[in-house]
mmCIF file of N, CA and C in Angstrom:
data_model
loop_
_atom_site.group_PDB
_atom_site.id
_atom_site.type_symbol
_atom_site.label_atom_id
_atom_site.label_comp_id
_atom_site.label_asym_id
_atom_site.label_seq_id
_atom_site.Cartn_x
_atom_site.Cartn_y
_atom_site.Cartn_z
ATOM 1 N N UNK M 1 164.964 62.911 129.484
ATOM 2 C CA UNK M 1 163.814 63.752 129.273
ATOM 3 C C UNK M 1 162.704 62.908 128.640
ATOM 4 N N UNK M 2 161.509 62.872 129.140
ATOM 5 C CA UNK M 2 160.552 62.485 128.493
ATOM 6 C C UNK M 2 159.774 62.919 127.333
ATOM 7 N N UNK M 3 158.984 62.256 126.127
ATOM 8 C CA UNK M 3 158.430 62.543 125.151
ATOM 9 C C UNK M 3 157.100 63.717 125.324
ATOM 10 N N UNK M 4 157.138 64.289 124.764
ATOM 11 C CA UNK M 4 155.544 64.900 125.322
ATOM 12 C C UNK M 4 154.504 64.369 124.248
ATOM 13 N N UNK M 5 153.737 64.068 124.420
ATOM 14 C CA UNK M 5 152.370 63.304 123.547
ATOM 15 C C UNK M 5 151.546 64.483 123.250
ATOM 16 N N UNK M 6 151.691 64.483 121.822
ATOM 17 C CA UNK M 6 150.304 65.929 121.139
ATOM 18 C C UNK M 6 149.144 65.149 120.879
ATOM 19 N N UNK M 7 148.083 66.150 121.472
ATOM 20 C CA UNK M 7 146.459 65.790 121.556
ATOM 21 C C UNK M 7 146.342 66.180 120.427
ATOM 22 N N UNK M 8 145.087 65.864 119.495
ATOM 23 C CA UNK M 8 144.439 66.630 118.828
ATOM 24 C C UNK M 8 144.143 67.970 119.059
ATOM 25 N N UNK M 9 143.986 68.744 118.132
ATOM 26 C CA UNK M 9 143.336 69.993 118.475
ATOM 27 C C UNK M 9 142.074 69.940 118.316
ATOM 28 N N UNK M 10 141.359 71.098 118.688
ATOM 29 C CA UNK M 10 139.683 71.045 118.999
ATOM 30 C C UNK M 10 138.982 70.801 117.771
ATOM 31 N N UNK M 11 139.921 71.665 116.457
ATOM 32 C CA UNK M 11 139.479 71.510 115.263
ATOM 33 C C UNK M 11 139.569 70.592 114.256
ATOM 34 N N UNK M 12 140.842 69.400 115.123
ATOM 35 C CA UNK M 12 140.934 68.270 113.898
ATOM 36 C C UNK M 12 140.322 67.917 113.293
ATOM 37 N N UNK M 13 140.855 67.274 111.996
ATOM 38 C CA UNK M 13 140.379 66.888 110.909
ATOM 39 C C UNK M 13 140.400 65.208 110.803
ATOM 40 N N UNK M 14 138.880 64.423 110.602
ATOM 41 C CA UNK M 14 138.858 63.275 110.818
ATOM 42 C C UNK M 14 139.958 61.900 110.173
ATOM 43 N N UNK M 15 140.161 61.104 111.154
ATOM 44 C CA UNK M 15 141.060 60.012 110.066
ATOM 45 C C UNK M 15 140.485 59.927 108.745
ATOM 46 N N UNK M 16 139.322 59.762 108.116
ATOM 47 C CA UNK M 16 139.409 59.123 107.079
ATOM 48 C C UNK M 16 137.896 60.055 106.766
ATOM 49 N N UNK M 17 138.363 60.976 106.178
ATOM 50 C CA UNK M 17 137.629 61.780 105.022
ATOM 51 C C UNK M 17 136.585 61.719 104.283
ATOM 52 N N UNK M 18 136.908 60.511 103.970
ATOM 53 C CA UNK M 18 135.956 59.868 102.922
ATOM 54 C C UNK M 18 134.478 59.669 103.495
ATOM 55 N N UNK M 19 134.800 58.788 104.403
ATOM 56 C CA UNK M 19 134.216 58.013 105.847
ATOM 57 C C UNK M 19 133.060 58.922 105.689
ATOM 58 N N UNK M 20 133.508 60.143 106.875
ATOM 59 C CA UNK M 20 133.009 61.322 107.747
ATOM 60 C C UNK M 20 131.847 61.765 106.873
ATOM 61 N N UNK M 21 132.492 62.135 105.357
ATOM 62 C CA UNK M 21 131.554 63.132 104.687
ATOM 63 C C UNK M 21 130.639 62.236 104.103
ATOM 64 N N UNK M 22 130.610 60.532 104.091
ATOM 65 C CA UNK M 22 129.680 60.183 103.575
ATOM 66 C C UNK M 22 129.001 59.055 104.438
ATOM 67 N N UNK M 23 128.920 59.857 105.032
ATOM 68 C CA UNK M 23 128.176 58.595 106.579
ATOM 69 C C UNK M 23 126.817 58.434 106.170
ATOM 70 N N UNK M 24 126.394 57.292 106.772
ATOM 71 C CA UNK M 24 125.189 57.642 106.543
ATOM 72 C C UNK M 24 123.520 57.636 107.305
ATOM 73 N N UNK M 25 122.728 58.425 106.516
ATOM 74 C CA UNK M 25 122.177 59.731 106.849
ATOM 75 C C UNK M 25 121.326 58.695 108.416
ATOM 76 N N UNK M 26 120.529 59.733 109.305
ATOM 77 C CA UNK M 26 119.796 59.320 110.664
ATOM 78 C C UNK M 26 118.859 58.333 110.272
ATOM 79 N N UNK M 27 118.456 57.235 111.026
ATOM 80 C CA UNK M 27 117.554 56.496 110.817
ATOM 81 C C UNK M 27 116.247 56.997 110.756
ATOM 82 N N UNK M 28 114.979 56.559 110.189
ATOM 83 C CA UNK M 28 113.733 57.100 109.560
ATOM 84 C C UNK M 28 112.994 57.299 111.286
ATOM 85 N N UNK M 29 113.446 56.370 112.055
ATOM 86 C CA UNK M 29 112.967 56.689 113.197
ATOM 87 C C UNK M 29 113.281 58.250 113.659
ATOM 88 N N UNK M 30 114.084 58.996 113.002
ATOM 89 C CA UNK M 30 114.522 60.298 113.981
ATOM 90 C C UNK M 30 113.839 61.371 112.934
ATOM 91 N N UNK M 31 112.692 60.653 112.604
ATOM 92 C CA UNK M 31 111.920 61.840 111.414
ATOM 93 C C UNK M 31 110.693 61.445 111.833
ATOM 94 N N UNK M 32 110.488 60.625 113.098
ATOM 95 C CA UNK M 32 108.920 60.927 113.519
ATOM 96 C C UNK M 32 108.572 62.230 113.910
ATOM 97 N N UNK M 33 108.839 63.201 114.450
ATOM 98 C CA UNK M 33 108.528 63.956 114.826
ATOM 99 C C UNK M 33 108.967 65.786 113.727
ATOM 100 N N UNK M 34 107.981 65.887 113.458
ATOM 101 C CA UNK M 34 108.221 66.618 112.367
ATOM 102 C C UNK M 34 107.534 68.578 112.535
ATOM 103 N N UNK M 35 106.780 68.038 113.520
ATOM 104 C CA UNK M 35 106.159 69.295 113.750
ATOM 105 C C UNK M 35 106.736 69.788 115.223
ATOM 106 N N UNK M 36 106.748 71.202 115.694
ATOM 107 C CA UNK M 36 107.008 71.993 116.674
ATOM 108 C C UNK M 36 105.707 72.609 117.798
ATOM 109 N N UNK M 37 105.264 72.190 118.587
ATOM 110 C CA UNK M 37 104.497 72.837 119.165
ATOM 111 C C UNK M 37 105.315 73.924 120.604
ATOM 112 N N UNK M 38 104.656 74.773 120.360
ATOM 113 C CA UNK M 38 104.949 75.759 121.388
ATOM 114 C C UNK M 38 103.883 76.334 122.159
ATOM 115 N N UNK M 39 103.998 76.034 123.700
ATOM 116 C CA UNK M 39 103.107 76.815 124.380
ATOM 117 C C UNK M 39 103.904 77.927 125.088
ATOM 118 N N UNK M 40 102.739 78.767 125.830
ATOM 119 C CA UNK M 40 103.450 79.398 126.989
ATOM 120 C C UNK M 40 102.958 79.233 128.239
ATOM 121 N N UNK M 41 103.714 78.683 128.916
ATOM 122 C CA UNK M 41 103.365 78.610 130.687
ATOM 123 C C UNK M 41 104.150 79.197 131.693
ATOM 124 N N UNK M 42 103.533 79.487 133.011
ATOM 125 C CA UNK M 42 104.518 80.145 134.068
ATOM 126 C C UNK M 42 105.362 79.459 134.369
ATOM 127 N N UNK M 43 106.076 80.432 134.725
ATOM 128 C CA UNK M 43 106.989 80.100 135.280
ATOM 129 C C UNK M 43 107.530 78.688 136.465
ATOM 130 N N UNK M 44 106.506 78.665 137.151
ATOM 131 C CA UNK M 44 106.385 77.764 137.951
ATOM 132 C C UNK M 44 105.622 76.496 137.466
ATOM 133 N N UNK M 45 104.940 76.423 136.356
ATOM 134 C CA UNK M 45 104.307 75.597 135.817
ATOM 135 C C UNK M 45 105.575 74.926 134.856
ATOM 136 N N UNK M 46 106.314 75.535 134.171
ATOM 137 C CA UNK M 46 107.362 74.676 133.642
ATOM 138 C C UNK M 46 108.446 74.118 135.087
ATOM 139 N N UNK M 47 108.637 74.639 135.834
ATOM 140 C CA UNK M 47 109.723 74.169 137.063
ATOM 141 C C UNK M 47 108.735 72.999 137.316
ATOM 142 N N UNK M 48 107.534 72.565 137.651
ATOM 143 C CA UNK M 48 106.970 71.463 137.808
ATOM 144 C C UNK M 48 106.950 70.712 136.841
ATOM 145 N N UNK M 49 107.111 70.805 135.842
ATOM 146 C CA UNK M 49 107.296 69.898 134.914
ATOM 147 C C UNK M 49 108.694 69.418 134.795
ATOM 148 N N UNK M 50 109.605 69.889 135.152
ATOM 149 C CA UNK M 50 110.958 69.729 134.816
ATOM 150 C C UNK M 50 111.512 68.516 135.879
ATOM 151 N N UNK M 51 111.071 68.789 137.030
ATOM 152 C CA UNK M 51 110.964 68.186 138.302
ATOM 153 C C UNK M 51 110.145 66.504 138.149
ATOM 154 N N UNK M 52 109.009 67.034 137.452
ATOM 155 C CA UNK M 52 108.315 65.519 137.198
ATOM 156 C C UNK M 52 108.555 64.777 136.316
ATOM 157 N N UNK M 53 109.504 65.405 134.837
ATOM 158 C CA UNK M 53 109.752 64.003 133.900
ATOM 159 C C UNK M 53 111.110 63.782 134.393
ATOM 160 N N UNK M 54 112.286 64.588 135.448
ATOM 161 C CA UNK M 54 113.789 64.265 135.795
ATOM 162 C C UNK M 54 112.643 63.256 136.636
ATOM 163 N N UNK M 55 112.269 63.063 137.592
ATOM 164 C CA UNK M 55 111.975 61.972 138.727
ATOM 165 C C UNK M 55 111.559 60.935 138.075
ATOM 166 N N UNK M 56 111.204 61.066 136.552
ATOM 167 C CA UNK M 56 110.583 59.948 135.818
ATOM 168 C C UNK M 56 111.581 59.586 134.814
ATOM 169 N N UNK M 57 112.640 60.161 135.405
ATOM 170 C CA UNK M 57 113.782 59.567 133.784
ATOM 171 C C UNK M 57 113.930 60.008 132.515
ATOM 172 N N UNK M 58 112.966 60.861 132.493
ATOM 173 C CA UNK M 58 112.376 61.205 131.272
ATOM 174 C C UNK M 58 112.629 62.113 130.744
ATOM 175 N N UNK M 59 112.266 62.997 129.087
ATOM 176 C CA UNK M 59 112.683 64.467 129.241
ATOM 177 C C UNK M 59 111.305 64.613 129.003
ATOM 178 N N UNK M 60 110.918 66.363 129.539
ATOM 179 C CA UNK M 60 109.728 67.088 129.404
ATOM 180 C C UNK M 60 109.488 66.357 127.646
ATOM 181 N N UNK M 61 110.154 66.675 126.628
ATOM 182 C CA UNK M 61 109.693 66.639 125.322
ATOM 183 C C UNK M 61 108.728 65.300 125.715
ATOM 184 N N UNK M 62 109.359 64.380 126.344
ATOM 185 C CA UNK M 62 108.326 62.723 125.642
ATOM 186 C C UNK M 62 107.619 62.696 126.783
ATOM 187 N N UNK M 63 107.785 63.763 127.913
ATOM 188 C CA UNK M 63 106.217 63.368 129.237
ATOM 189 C C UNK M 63 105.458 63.621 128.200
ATOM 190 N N UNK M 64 105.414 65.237 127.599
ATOM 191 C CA UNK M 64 104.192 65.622 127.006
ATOM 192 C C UNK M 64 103.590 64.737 125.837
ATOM 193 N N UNK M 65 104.620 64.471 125.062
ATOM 194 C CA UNK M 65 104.102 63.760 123.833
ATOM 195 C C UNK M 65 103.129 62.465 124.478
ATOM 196 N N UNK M 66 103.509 61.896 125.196
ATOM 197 C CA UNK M 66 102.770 60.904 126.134
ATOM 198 C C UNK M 66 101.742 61.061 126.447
ATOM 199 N N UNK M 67 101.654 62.090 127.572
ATOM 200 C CA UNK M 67 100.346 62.813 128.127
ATOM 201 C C UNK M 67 99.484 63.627 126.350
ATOM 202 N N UNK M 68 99.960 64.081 125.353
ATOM 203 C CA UNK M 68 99.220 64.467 124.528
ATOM 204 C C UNK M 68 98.815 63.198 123.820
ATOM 205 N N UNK M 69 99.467 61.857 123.624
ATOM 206 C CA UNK M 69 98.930 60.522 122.826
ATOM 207 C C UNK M 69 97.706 60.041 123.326
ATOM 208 N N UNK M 70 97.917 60.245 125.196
ATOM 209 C CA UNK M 70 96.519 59.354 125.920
ATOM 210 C C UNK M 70 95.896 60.319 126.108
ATOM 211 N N UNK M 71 95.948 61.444 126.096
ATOM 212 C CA UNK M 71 94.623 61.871 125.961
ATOM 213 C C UNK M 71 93.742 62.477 124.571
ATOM 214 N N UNK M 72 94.551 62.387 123.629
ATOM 215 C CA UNK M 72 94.139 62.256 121.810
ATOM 216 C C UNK M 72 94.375 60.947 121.592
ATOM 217 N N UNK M 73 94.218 60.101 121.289
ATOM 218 C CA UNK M 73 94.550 58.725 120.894
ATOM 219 C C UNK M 73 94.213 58.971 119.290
ATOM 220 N N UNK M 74 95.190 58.301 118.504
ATOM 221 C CA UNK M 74 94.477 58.461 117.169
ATOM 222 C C UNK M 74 93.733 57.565 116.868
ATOM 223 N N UNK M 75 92.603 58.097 116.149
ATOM 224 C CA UNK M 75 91.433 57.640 115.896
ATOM 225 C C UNK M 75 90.789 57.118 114.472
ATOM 226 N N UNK M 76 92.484 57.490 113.486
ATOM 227 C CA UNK M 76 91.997 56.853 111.780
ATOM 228 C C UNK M 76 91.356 55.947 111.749
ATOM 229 N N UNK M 77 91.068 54.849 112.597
ATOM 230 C CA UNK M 77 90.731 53.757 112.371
ATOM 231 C C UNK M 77 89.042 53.603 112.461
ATOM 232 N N UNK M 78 89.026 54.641 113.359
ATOM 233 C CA UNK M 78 87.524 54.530 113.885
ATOM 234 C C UNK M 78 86.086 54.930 112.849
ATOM 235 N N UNK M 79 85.215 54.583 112.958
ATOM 236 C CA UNK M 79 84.144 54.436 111.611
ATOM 237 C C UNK M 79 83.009 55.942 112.030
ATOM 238 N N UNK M 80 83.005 56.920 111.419
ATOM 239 C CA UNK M 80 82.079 57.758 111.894
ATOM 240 C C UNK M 80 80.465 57.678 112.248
#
């Protein structure tokens, strides 16, 4: 008769405890983005978008951020 091999369960509990609970925290890069914008568009206006950043690799979140950088460029620098 052969051995049967037990999986983890869905809820296991990590090797090393210690580790897990004191990892550490996301890099400062994953705190650029801090604000939420929300529009509303049709229906068919988001399906075109969805369509144009998948063909571009991309996700909708960073077409737009893109398309909103070049056409706001920031301008702190500039002298009134």
């Amino acid at each position: 008769m052969t051995e049967r091999r037990t999986l983890p369960g869905f809820a296991s509990r990590p090797a090393d405890p210690e580790r897990w609970v004191k990892a550490p925290d996301k890099p400062a890069a994953a705190n650029l983005f801090t604000a939420r914008l929300t529009i509303d568009v049709t229906p068919a206006l988001r399906a075109r978008l969805k369509v144009a950043a998948f063909q571009r690799g991309i996700t909708v979140a960073d077409m737009l951020r893109a398309l909103l950088a070049r056409e706001f460029p920031d301008t702190s620098g500039d002298v009134p």
